[in-house]
Every structure is written in C-alpha cells, then in structure tokens.
Amino acid sequence: MITVTLTTQSLLETKADAYVFFADHGFDPAHFSKTAGALYPQFEEAIKMRGFSGTAESSLILTGVHNGRAVFLVFLGLGDLRSGYGNIETYRRSLGYLVRTAESHKFTSFSLTLPDPIVLGLSTRRLGQETSTILHKAEYHFNEYITSEDRKYSWNIDAFIVVDEASREKAQKGIDQGIIIAGAINTARYWGDMPPSTLTPPIFAQQAVEMAEQYGLKSTVFGRDEIVKMGMGGIEGVARGSMHEPRLVILEYKSAKPNAPTIALVGKGITFDSGGLCIK
C-alpha cells in the first residue's frame, strides 16, 4: 500500500530510502548539484558514464549516502518537454516505473519534488491529482488466488511529495481527488480480474448496491424478468448460456446544483459471455 504525504520540507529534509529526480532530455546535471550532489558527490560523472540524457521513459538508479544512511537516487527521464507532445503520459509512465522500482528494490519510502506544472501543461491541482492517481494505480496487484504468501506483494511504501507553501492547498486537493479516482479504477480492475464463476451477476450487483450505500448513491437493479420486459434481448440471450440470471445495475448521483447537466456513463460490466471466455 502506498501512503502519499504532501510536505513543504525541502527534498533532503525528508527521510526516505530513495530520492527522485525528474530530468528532461538534454538536461544539465549541474541543476541537481545541491540535492543529488549532497547524496553522491560524483553523480554528474556517473550520469555521463551511464549515458543518461533524460530521454522519455529512461531511468538511472544510483546509490548514495544521506545522514549516514545508504539511499537510492532515482533519475527519471521526461523527454523533450518543449514539444508538449506526450508530456503528461511520459510523466505517468515515469511514476508507474518508480513504484515498480520501489517494489523490486524494496524501498519503504521515496521522496520527490513535483515538476513545474506549467511545463507539463497542467494546473497545480491537476498535477497533484495525476501524481496521486498514478502512484495508487501502480500499486494494484491481483493476489486473490495466489496461495503462496511469499508470492503475494504486500509492501508498504511512503511517498513524500515536496511542494512550496504557495502550492500546498491546491496540490493537496488534487492528491485527495487522485486517491478517489485511483480507488475507483482499482476496484474496476479487481472486478475485471475476477473469474466469471466467482463474480456472478448477482454478486456483482450486490457489490454495486453496497458501494452505492457507502457513497450515498441511488441504486436500481433489474433481474431477468425486467430485462426481458424492457426488450433487452441481447443481455438476456447471452445470459441463457449461464446458470446465473443476468442483472442490469443503474447507479445515480444527484447533484446539489439544480441546473447541473445530466451525464450518463454506460459500462459493459459483463461477467459472462457465451461468445468468449472471461470477457468483462
């Protein structure tokens, strides 16, 4: 599990197993002399020797010392930020790689400074949201049917996000929103990973109703008879291949704003398909 904490401390004031540095293509290593240089005085030479230039989705991991502790320096390439093309997606992929690196190297914590949101074409709030969403999405593991405890991943990681005081409030709002978004995405991924013999239509519908009760949504569940009466032959026809009757679930949220537009999202939450195996 990842715990994201916003801080206005400087990068090196945070106590972490790894310190993260984002670099654009063709960056000047001297830019990190006060931070990375304090952890590993020869880091510039190491960067040149390893040929790290900050190209998109590239990375470099070095080891250093901070306050008598061995630490990692993780450099992540963001590519040519001047182009504007793919900057956000490259940033997302870099964060995903960071989480996987933390898992493989068994970091218990890492610290990073948010990049300049303007360079990425984002607001401070949106940058906080993107950062939080990806960090929590990347921690997802489907361990439901892994019987060996040694093979199950259950590493706890503290992620410290460094911002200045002026950006703190907006960044925190974004981080909080990102946690909600990632939680919803990971729930959908979990349902998608469950086999149809376990997540049957009745069980799926029940979980949806429980979620609605938790978050104050209105829920409506239609069974086979209602589905047939409404002329939804496609759903009913597919369900004939299963011993479990189909369900159609509707969740509704009513805005407090009287003139708010109506937004409808239709999801293909199929738990069984007579034309394929394990299609969600």
PDB file of C-alpha atoms in Angstrom:
ATOM      1  CA  MET A   1       0.000   0.000   0.000  1.00  0.00           C
ATOM      2  CA  ILE A   2       1.217   3.486  -0.848  1.00  0.00           C
ATOM      3  CA  THR A   3       0.648   6.407   1.504  1.00  0.00           C
ATOM      4  CA  VAL A   4       1.060   9.799  -0.171  1.00  0.00           C
ATOM      5  CA  THR A   5       2.072  12.705   2.075  1.00  0.00           C
ATOM      6  CA  LEU A   6       2.435  16.302   0.936  1.00  0.00           C
ATOM      7  CA  THR A   7       5.241  18.278   2.579  1.00  0.00           C
ATOM      8  CA  THR A   8       6.787  21.743   2.327  1.00  0.00           C
ATOM      9  CA  GLN A   9      10.108  20.486   3.653  1.00  0.00           C
ATOM     10  CA  SER A  10      12.995  20.539   1.232  1.00  0.00           C
ATOM     11  CA  LEU A  11      13.737  17.291  -0.576  1.00  0.00           C
ATOM     12  CA  LEU A  12      16.691  16.383   1.631  1.00  0.00           C
ATOM     13  CA  GLU A  13      14.848  17.311   4.825  1.00  0.00           C
ATOM     14  CA  THR A  14      12.549  14.355   4.227  1.00  0.00           C
ATOM     15  CA  LYS A  15      13.798  10.988   5.456  1.00  0.00           C
ATOM     16  CA  ALA A  16      13.424   8.436   2.678  1.00  0.00           C
ATOM     17  CA  ASP A  17      15.064   5.362   1.207  1.00  0.00           C
ATOM     18  CA  ALA A  18      15.139   6.941  -2.252  1.00  0.00           C
ATOM     19  CA  TYR A  19      15.208  10.458  -3.688  1.00  0.00           C
ATOM     20  CA  VAL A  20      13.660  11.010  -7.099  1.00  0.00           C
ATOM     21  CA  PHE A  21      14.801  13.478  -9.756  1.00  0.00           C
ATOM     22  CA  PHE A  22      12.853  14.247 -12.949  1.00  0.00           C
ATOM     23  CA  ALA A  23      15.021  15.245 -15.905  1.00  0.00           C
ATOM     24  CA  ASP A  24      14.064  16.487 -19.362  1.00  0.00           C
ATOM     25  CA  HIS A  25      16.016  15.474 -22.456  1.00  0.00           C
ATOM     26  CA  GLY A  26      19.422  17.140 -22.645  1.00  0.00           C
ATOM     27  CA  PHE A  27      19.263  18.411 -19.059  1.00  0.00           C
ATOM     28  CA  ASP A  28      22.273  19.877 -17.289  1.00  0.00           C
ATOM     29  CA  PRO A  29      23.259  17.561 -14.389  1.00  0.00           C
ATOM     30  CA  ALA A  30      24.608  20.585 -12.516  1.00  0.00           C
ATOM     31  CA  HIS A  31      20.968  21.557 -11.949  1.00  0.00           C
ATOM     32  CA  PHE A  32      20.838  18.834  -9.284  1.00  0.00           C
ATOM     33  CA  SER A  33      24.202  19.623  -7.692  1.00  0.00           C
ATOM     34  CA  LYS A  34      22.744  20.865  -4.384  1.00  0.00           C
ATOM     35  CA  THR A  35      20.474  17.858  -3.925  1.00  0.00           C
ATOM     36  CA  ALA A  36      21.850  14.847  -5.778  1.00  0.00           C
ATOM     37  CA  GLY A  37      25.373  16.147  -5.215  1.00  0.00           C
ATOM     38  CA  ALA A  38      24.829  16.088  -1.463  1.00  0.00           C
ATOM     39  CA  LEU A  39      23.906  12.401  -1.673  1.00  0.00           C
ATOM     40  CA  TYR A  40      26.513  11.327  -4.207  1.00  0.00           C
ATOM     41  CA  PRO A  41      29.265  13.889  -4.965  1.00  0.00           C
ATOM     42  CA  GLN A  42      30.289  12.078  -8.174  1.00  0.00           C
ATOM     43  CA  PHE A  43      26.749  11.826  -9.555  1.00  0.00           C
ATOM     44  CA  GLU A  44      27.482  14.015 -12.602  1.00  0.00           C
ATOM     45  CA  GLU A  45      30.320  11.739 -13.636  1.00  0.00           C
ATOM     46  CA  ALA A  46      28.093   8.693 -13.090  1.00  0.00           C
ATOM     47  CA  ILE A  47      25.356  10.207 -15.261  1.00  0.00           C
ATOM     48  CA  LYS A  48      27.785  10.827 -18.110  1.00  0.00           C
ATOM     49  CA  MET A  49      29.349   7.380 -17.740  1.00  0.00           C
ATOM     50  CA  ARG A  50      25.928   5.680 -17.867  1.00  0.00           C
ATOM     51  CA  GLY A  51      24.791   7.818 -20.805  1.00  0.00           C
ATOM     52  CA  PHE A  52      21.632   9.071 -19.114  1.00  0.00           C
ATOM     53  CA  SER A  53      20.287  12.087 -21.005  1.00  0.00           C
ATOM     54  CA  GLY A  54      16.681  12.299 -19.794  1.00  0.00           C
ATOM     55  CA  THR A  55      15.014  10.791 -22.857  1.00  0.00           C
ATOM     56  CA  ALA A  56      11.371   9.816 -22.403  1.00  0.00           C
ATOM     57  CA  GLU A  57      10.822   6.769 -20.168  1.00  0.00           C
ATOM     58  CA  SER A  58      14.541   6.371 -19.445  1.00  0.00           C
ATOM     59  CA  SER A  59      15.870   5.882 -15.924  1.00  0.00           C
ATOM     60  CA  LEU A  60      19.038   5.708 -13.893  1.00  0.00           C
ATOM     61  CA  ILE A  61      19.455   4.377 -10.358  1.00  0.00           C
ATOM     62  CA  LEU A  62      22.479   5.306  -8.254  1.00  0.00           C
ATOM     63  CA  THR A  63      23.342   4.783  -4.596  1.00  0.00           C
ATOM     64  CA  GLY A  64      24.495   7.430  -2.175  1.00  0.00           C
ATOM     65  CA  VAL A  65      24.640   8.350   1.493  1.00  0.00           C
ATOM     66  CA  HIS A  66      22.402  10.722   3.445  1.00  0.00           C
ATOM     67  CA  ASN A  67      22.905  11.376   7.161  1.00  0.00           C
ATOM     68  CA  GLY A  68      24.891   8.172   7.460  1.00  0.00           C
ATOM     69  CA  ARG A  69      22.255   6.056   5.676  1.00  0.00           C
ATOM     70  CA  ALA A  70      22.593   4.345   2.307  1.00  0.00           C
ATOM     71  CA  VAL A  71      19.980   5.764  -0.080  1.00  0.00           C
ATOM     72  CA  PHE A  72      18.990   5.460  -3.727  1.00  0.00           C
ATOM     73  CA  LEU A  73      18.989   8.257  -6.290  1.00  0.00           C
ATOM     74  CA  VAL A  74      16.377   7.611  -8.980  1.00  0.00           C
ATOM     75  CA  PHE A  75      16.592   9.731 -12.134  1.00  0.00           C
ATOM     76  CA  LEU A  76      13.553   9.567 -14.428  1.00  0.00           C
ATOM     77  CA  GLY A  77      13.584  10.936 -17.976  1.00  0.00           C
ATOM     78  CA  LEU A  78      10.639  13.033 -19.160  1.00  0.00           C
ATOM     79  CA  GLY A  79      11.825  13.559 -22.738  1.00  0.00           C
ATOM     80  CA  ASP A  80      11.663  16.829 -24.680  1.00  0.00           C
ATOM     81  CA  LEU A  81       9.272  18.954 -22.638  1.00  0.00           C
ATOM     82  CA  ARG A  82       9.413  21.763 -25.202  1.00  0.00           C
ATOM     83  CA  SER A  83       7.474  19.694 -27.708  1.00  0.00           C
ATOM     84  CA  GLY A  84       4.465  19.380 -25.424  1.00  0.00           C
ATOM     85  CA  TYR A  85       3.661  16.049 -27.084  1.00  0.00           C
ATOM     86  CA  GLY A  86       3.123  13.191 -24.690  1.00  0.00           C
ATOM     87  CA  ASN A  87       4.487  15.060 -21.685  1.00  0.00           C
ATOM     88  CA  ILE A  88       1.687  14.020 -19.340  1.00  0.00           C
ATOM     89  CA  GLU A  89       1.728  10.398 -20.444  1.00  0.00           C
ATOM     90  CA  THR A  90       5.523  10.241 -20.075  1.00  0.00           C
ATOM     91  CA  TYR A  91       5.181  11.627 -16.553  1.00  0.00           C
ATOM     92  CA  ARG A  92       2.548   8.997 -15.746  1.00  0.00           C
ATOM     93  CA  ARG A  93       4.739   6.192 -17.052  1.00  0.00           C
ATOM     94  CA  SER A  94       7.683   7.511 -15.048  1.00  0.00           C
ATOM     95  CA  LEU A  95       5.646   7.355 -11.851  1.00  0.00           C
ATOM     96  CA  GLY A  96       4.498   3.840 -12.674  1.00  0.00           C
ATOM     97  CA  TYR A  97       8.099   2.791 -13.206  1.00  0.00           C
ATOM     98  CA  LEU A  98       9.010   4.447  -9.904  1.00  0.00           C
ATOM     99  CA  VAL A  99       6.517   2.300  -7.999  1.00  0.00           C
ATOM    100  CA  ARG A 100       7.761  -0.872  -9.686  1.00  0.00           C
ATOM    101  CA  THR A 101      11.345   0.138  -8.873  1.00  0.00           C
ATOM    102  CA  ALA A 102      10.385   0.742  -5.250  1.00  0.00           C
ATOM    103  CA  GLU A 103       8.868  -2.736  -5.125  1.00  0.00           C
ATOM    104  CA  SER A 104      11.809  -4.506  -6.752  1.00  0.00           C
ATOM    105  CA  HIS A 105      14.422  -2.633  -4.689  1.00  0.00           C
ATOM    106  CA  LYS A 106      12.241  -2.845  -1.568  1.00  0.00           C
ATOM    107  CA  PHE A 107      12.117   0.877  -0.787  1.00  0.00           C
ATOM    108  CA  THR A 108       9.948   1.633   2.215  1.00  0.00           C
ATOM    109  CA  SER A 109       9.795   5.283   1.187  1.00  0.00           C
ATOM    110  CA  PHE A 110      10.732   7.729  -1.540  1.00  0.00           C
ATOM    111  CA  SER A 111      10.659  11.488  -1.856  1.00  0.00           C
ATOM    112  CA  LEU A 112      10.137  13.619  -4.957  1.00  0.00           C
ATOM    113  CA  THR A 113       9.583  17.244  -5.866  1.00  0.00           C
ATOM    114  CA  LEU A 114       6.630  17.907  -8.148  1.00  0.00           C
ATOM    115  CA  PRO A 115       7.723  19.065 -11.609  1.00  0.00           C
ATOM    116  CA  ASP A 116       6.708  22.516 -12.834  1.00  0.00           C
ATOM    117  CA  PRO A 117       3.003  22.101 -13.720  1.00  0.00           C
ATOM    118  CA  ILE A 118       3.230  24.770 -16.429  1.00  0.00           C
ATOM    119  CA  VAL A 119       5.874  22.773 -18.300  1.00  0.00           C
ATOM    120  CA  LEU A 120       3.528  19.776 -18.313  1.00  0.00           C
ATOM    121  CA  GLY A 121       0.572  21.934 -19.324  1.00  0.00           C
ATOM    122  CA  LEU A 122      -1.287  21.287 -16.075  1.00  0.00           C
ATOM    123  CA  SER A 123      -2.587  23.252 -13.121  1.00  0.00           C
ATOM    124  CA  THR A 124      -1.110  22.567  -9.694  1.00  0.00           C
ATOM    125  CA  ARG A 125      -4.290  20.782  -8.620  1.00  0.00           C
ATOM    126  CA  ARG A 126      -4.342  18.628 -11.752  1.00  0.00           C
ATOM    127  CA  LEU A 127      -0.665  17.745 -11.342  1.00  0.00           C
ATOM    128  CA  GLY A 128      -1.328  16.633  -7.770  1.00  0.00           C
ATOM    129  CA  GLN A 129      -4.284  14.584  -8.994  1.00  0.00           C
ATOM    130  CA  GLU A 130      -2.287  12.907 -11.772  1.00  0.00           C
ATOM    131  CA  THR A 131       0.568  12.120  -9.389  1.00  0.00           C
ATOM    132  CA  SER A 132      -1.667  10.610  -6.730  1.00  0.00           C
ATOM    133  CA  THR A 133      -3.787   8.683  -9.241  1.00  0.00           C
ATOM    134  CA  ILE A 134      -0.827   7.009 -10.937  1.00  0.00           C
ATOM    135  CA  LEU A 135       1.003   6.171  -7.713  1.00  0.00           C
ATOM    136  CA  HIS A 136      -2.072   4.426  -6.342  1.00  0.00           C
ATOM    137  CA  LYS A 137      -2.947   2.767  -9.660  1.00  0.00           C
ATOM    138  CA  ALA A 138       0.571   1.378  -9.930  1.00  0.00           C
ATOM    139  CA  GLU A 139       0.327  -0.295  -6.534  1.00  0.00           C
ATOM    140  CA  TYR A 140      -2.503  -2.557  -7.711  1.00  0.00           C
ATOM    141  CA  HIS A 141      -1.801  -6.287  -7.547  1.00  0.00           C
ATOM    142  CA  PHE A 142      -4.338  -9.072  -8.033  1.00  0.00           C
ATOM    143  CA  ASN A 143      -3.385 -11.545  -5.302  1.00  0.00           C
ATOM    144  CA  GLU A 144      -6.776 -13.176  -4.839  1.00  0.00           C
ATOM    145  CA  TYR A 145      -5.762 -16.649  -5.993  1.00  0.00           C
ATOM    146  CA  ILE A 146      -2.089 -16.701  -5.090  1.00  0.00           C
ATOM    147  CA  THR A 147      -1.806 -19.393  -2.416  1.00  0.00           C
ATOM    148  CA  SER A 148       1.852 -18.843  -1.523  1.00  0.00           C
ATOM    149  CA  GLU A 149       2.221 -15.909   0.849  1.00  0.00           C
ATOM    150  CA  ASP A 150       5.784 -15.394  -0.380  1.00  0.00           C
ATOM    151  CA  ARG A 151       4.474 -14.598  -3.853  1.00  0.00           C
ATOM    152  CA  LYS A 152       1.900 -12.086  -2.658  1.00  0.00           C
ATOM    153  CA  TYR A 153       3.003  -8.474  -2.826  1.00  0.00           C
ATOM    154  CA  SER A 154       2.131  -6.528   0.317  1.00  0.00           C
ATOM    155  CA  TRP A 155       4.859  -3.890   0.556  1.00  0.00           C
ATOM    156  CA  ASN A 156       4.036  -0.609   2.327  1.00  0.00           C
ATOM    157  CA  ILE A 157       5.572   2.496   0.759  1.00  0.00           C
ATOM    158  CA  ASP A 158       5.535   6.098   1.992  1.00  0.00           C
ATOM    159  CA  ALA A 159       5.625   8.628  -0.846  1.00  0.00           C
ATOM    160  CA  PHE A 160       6.639  12.160   0.169  1.00  0.00           C
ATOM    161  CA  ILE A 161       5.646  14.863  -2.327  1.00  0.00           C
ATOM    162  CA  VAL A 162       7.567  18.127  -1.920  1.00  0.00           C
ATOM    163  CA  VAL A 163       5.818  21.399  -2.851  1.00  0.00           C
ATOM    164  CA  ASP A 164       6.209  25.048  -1.900  1.00  0.00           C
ATOM    165  CA  GLU A 165       3.824  26.638   0.566  1.00  0.00           C
ATOM    166  CA  ALA A 166       2.018  28.626  -2.140  1.00  0.00           C
ATOM    167  CA  SER A 167       1.090  25.424  -3.981  1.00  0.00           C
ATOM    168  CA  ARG A 168       0.265  23.287  -0.978  1.00  0.00           C
ATOM    169  CA  GLU A 169      -3.514  23.760  -0.777  1.00  0.00           C
ATOM    170  CA  LYS A 170      -4.176  23.219  -4.497  1.00  0.00           C
ATOM    171  CA  ALA A 171      -1.803  20.264  -4.683  1.00  0.00           C
ATOM    172  CA  GLN A 172      -3.458  18.644  -1.651  1.00  0.00           C
ATOM    173  CA  LYS A 173      -6.899  18.933  -3.253  1.00  0.00           C
ATOM    174  CA  GLY A 174      -5.538  17.226  -6.327  1.00  0.00           C
ATOM    175  CA  ILE A 175      -3.884  14.461  -4.328  1.00  0.00           C
ATOM    176  CA  ASP A 176      -7.114  13.802  -2.428  1.00  0.00           C
ATOM    177  CA  GLN A 177      -9.054  13.601  -5.701  1.00  0.00           C
ATOM    178  CA  GLY A 178      -6.437  11.271  -7.145  1.00  0.00           C
ATOM    179  CA  ILE A 179      -6.877   8.835  -4.272  1.00  0.00           C
ATOM    180  CA  ILE A 180     -10.613   8.642  -5.018  1.00  0.00           C
ATOM    181  CA  ILE A 181     -10.083   8.212  -8.767  1.00  0.00           C
ATOM    182  CA  ALA A 182      -7.436   5.516  -8.330  1.00  0.00           C
ATOM    183  CA  GLY A 183      -9.605   3.692  -5.804  1.00  0.00           C
ATOM    184  CA  ALA A 184     -12.465   3.550  -8.305  1.00  0.00           C
ATOM    185  CA  ILE A 185     -10.161   2.399 -11.104  1.00  0.00           C
ATOM    186  CA  ASN A 186      -8.569  -0.302  -8.978  1.00  0.00           C
ATOM    187  CA  THR A 187     -11.982  -1.548  -7.867  1.00  0.00           C
ATOM    188  CA  ALA A 188     -12.993  -1.912 -11.515  1.00  0.00           C
ATOM    189  CA  ARG A 189      -9.703  -3.683 -12.259  1.00  0.00           C
ATOM    190  CA  TYR A 190     -10.307  -6.069  -9.373  1.00  0.00           C
ATOM    191  CA  TRP A 191     -13.787  -6.896 -10.646  1.00  0.00           C
ATOM    192  CA  GLY A 192     -12.370  -7.340 -14.141  1.00  0.00           C
ATOM    193  CA  ASP A 193      -9.726  -9.744 -12.875  1.00  0.00           C
ATOM    194  CA  MET A 194     -12.227 -11.914 -11.008  1.00  0.00           C
ATOM    195  CA  PRO A 195     -13.286 -15.065 -12.905  1.00  0.00           C
ATOM    196  CA  PRO A 196     -16.938 -15.241 -14.034  1.00  0.00           C
ATOM    197  CA  SER A 197     -17.511 -18.306 -11.879  1.00  0.00           C
ATOM    198  CA  THR A 198     -16.838 -16.156  -8.815  1.00  0.00           C
ATOM    199  CA  LEU A 199     -18.101 -12.708  -9.761  1.00  0.00           C
ATOM    200  CA  THR A 200     -21.525 -13.787 -10.991  1.00  0.00           C
ATOM    201  CA  PRO A 201     -24.171 -11.190 -11.998  1.00  0.00           C
ATOM    202  CA  PRO A 202     -25.999 -11.394  -8.620  1.00  0.00           C
ATOM    203  CA  ILE A 203     -22.734 -10.937  -6.693  1.00  0.00           C
ATOM    204  CA  PHE A 204     -21.632  -8.081  -8.960  1.00  0.00           C
ATOM    205  CA  ALA A 205     -24.997  -6.371  -8.467  1.00  0.00           C
ATOM    206  CA  GLN A 206     -24.804  -6.816  -4.699  1.00  0.00           C
ATOM    207  CA  GLN A 207     -21.349  -5.253  -4.574  1.00  0.00           C
ATOM    208  CA  ALA A 208     -22.605  -2.329  -6.658  1.00  0.00           C
ATOM    209  CA  VAL A 209     -25.516  -1.810  -4.249  1.00  0.00           C
ATOM    210  CA  GLU A 210     -23.165  -1.893  -1.262  1.00  0.00           C
ATOM    211  CA  MET A 211     -20.957   0.693  -2.945  1.00  0.00           C
ATOM    212  CA  ALA A 212     -23.995   2.895  -3.594  1.00  0.00           C
ATOM    213  CA  GLU A 213     -24.978   2.730   0.066  1.00  0.00           C
ATOM    214  CA  GLN A 214     -21.439   3.634   1.103  1.00  0.00           C
ATOM    215  CA  TYR A 215     -21.273   6.744  -1.091  1.00  0.00           C
ATOM    216  CA  GLY A 216     -24.868   7.931  -0.982  1.00  0.00           C
ATOM    217  CA  LEU A 217     -25.907   6.890  -4.495  1.00  0.00           C
ATOM    218  CA  LYS A 218     -29.295   5.673  -5.645  1.00  0.00           C
ATOM    219  CA  SER A 219     -29.138   2.102  -6.927  1.00  0.00           C
ATOM    220  CA  THR A 220     -31.558   0.159  -9.093  1.00  0.00           C
ATOM    221  CA  VAL A 221     -31.099  -3.498 -10.030  1.00  0.00           C
ATOM    222  CA  PHE A 222     -33.135  -5.221 -12.748  1.00  0.00           C
ATOM    223  CA  GLY A 223     -33.403  -9.015 -12.879  1.00  0.00           C
ATOM    224  CA  ARG A 224     -34.131 -11.299 -15.821  1.00  0.00           C
ATOM    225  CA  ASP A 225     -37.889 -10.676 -15.922  1.00  0.00           C
ATOM    226  CA  GLU A 226     -37.457  -6.890 -16.031  1.00  0.00           C
ATOM    227  CA  ILE A 227     -34.700  -7.201 -18.640  1.00  0.00           C
ATOM    228  CA  VAL A 228     -36.964  -9.285 -20.897  1.00  0.00           C
ATOM    229  CA  LYS A 229     -39.892  -6.901 -20.376  1.00  0.00           C
ATOM    230  CA  MET A 230     -37.716  -3.929 -21.412  1.00  0.00           C
ATOM    231  CA  GLY A 231     -36.749  -5.713 -24.618  1.00  0.00           C
ATOM    232  CA  MET A 232     -33.077  -6.148 -23.800  1.00  0.00           C
ATOM    233  CA  GLY A 233     -32.774  -9.375 -25.723  1.00  0.00           C
ATOM    234  CA  GLY A 234     -29.022  -9.117 -26.144  1.00  0.00           C
ATOM    235  CA  ILE A 235     -28.371  -9.311 -22.413  1.00  0.00           C
ATOM    236  CA  GLU A 236     -30.988 -11.992 -21.847  1.00  0.00           C
ATOM    237  CA  GLY A 237     -29.825 -14.048 -24.816  1.00  0.00           C
ATOM    238  CA  VAL A 238     -26.201 -14.126 -23.700  1.00  0.00           C
ATOM    239  CA  ALA A 239     -27.227 -14.998 -20.141  1.00  0.00           C
ATOM    240  CA  ARG A 240     -29.025 -18.130 -21.345  1.00  0.00           C
ATOM    241  CA  GLY A 241     -25.622 -19.784 -21.573  1.00  0.00           C
ATOM    242  CA  SER A 242     -25.120 -19.396 -17.838  1.00  0.00           C
ATOM    243  CA  MET A 243     -26.826 -20.934 -14.838  1.00  0.00           C
ATOM    244  CA  HIS A 244     -26.876 -17.456 -13.260  1.00  0.00           C
ATOM    245  CA  GLU A 245     -29.553 -14.980 -14.276  1.00  0.00           C
ATOM    246  CA  PRO A 246     -28.461 -11.578 -15.638  1.00  0.00           C
ATOM    247  CA  ARG A 247     -28.579  -8.276 -13.784  1.00  0.00           C
ATOM    248  CA  LEU A 248     -28.701  -4.697 -15.028  1.00  0.00           C
ATOM    249  CA  VAL A 249     -27.398  -2.175 -12.499  1.00  0.00           C
ATOM    250  CA  ILE A 250     -28.048   1.576 -12.502  1.00  0.00           C
ATOM    251  CA  LEU A 251     -26.277   3.899 -10.052  1.00  0.00           C
ATOM    252  CA  GLU A 252     -27.399   7.528  -9.839  1.00  0.00           C
ATOM    253  CA  TYR A 253     -25.861  10.604  -8.248  1.00  0.00           C
ATOM    254  CA  LYS A 254     -27.958  13.756  -7.950  1.00  0.00           C
ATOM    255  CA  SER A 255     -26.006  16.989  -7.899  1.00  0.00           C
ATOM    256  CA  ALA A 256     -26.848  19.697  -5.384  1.00  0.00           C
ATOM    257  CA  LYS A 257     -26.835  22.171  -8.296  1.00  0.00           C
ATOM    258  CA  PRO A 258     -30.375  22.408  -9.746  1.00  0.00           C
ATOM    259  CA  ASN A 259     -29.193  23.188 -13.291  1.00  0.00           C
ATOM    260  CA  ALA A 260     -26.370  20.650 -13.441  1.00  0.00           C
ATOM    261  CA  PRO A 261     -26.209  18.773 -16.769  1.00  0.00           C
ATOM    262  CA  THR A 262     -27.165  15.117 -16.928  1.00  0.00           C
ATOM    263  CA  ILE A 263     -24.181  12.856 -17.579  1.00  0.00           C
ATOM    264  CA  ALA A 264     -24.712   9.182 -18.371  1.00  0.00           C
ATOM    265  CA  LEU A 265     -21.854   6.667 -18.339  1.00  0.00           C
ATOM    266  CA  VAL A 266     -22.604   3.234 -19.786  1.00  0.00           C
ATOM    267  CA  GLY A 267     -20.237   0.445 -18.784  1.00  0.00           C
ATOM    268  CA  LYS A 268     -20.111  -3.050 -20.250  1.00  0.00           C
ATOM    269  CA  GLY A 269     -19.888  -4.871 -16.926  1.00  0.00           C
ATOM    270  CA  ILE A 270     -20.184  -8.344 -18.379  1.00  0.00           C
ATOM    271  CA  THR A 271     -19.324 -11.211 -16.041  1.00  0.00           C
ATOM    272  CA  PHE A 272     -20.232 -13.939 -18.527  1.00  0.00           C
ATOM    273  CA  ASP A 273     -20.230 -14.060 -22.340  1.00  0.00           C
ATOM    274  CA  SER A 274     -21.440 -17.051 -24.320  1.00  0.00           C
ATOM    275  CA  GLY A 275     -19.187 -15.965 -27.192  1.00  0.00           C
ATOM    276  CA  GLY A 276     -15.941 -15.889 -25.251  1.00  0.00           C
ATOM    277  CA  LEU A 277     -14.176 -16.742 -22.033  1.00  0.00           C
ATOM    278  CA  CYS A 278     -13.702 -14.384 -19.089  1.00  0.00           C
ATOM    279  CA  ILE A 279     -14.781 -11.320 -21.042  1.00  0.00           C
ATOM    280  CA  LYS A 280     -15.635  -8.350 -18.855  1.00  0.00           C
TER     281      LYS A 280
END
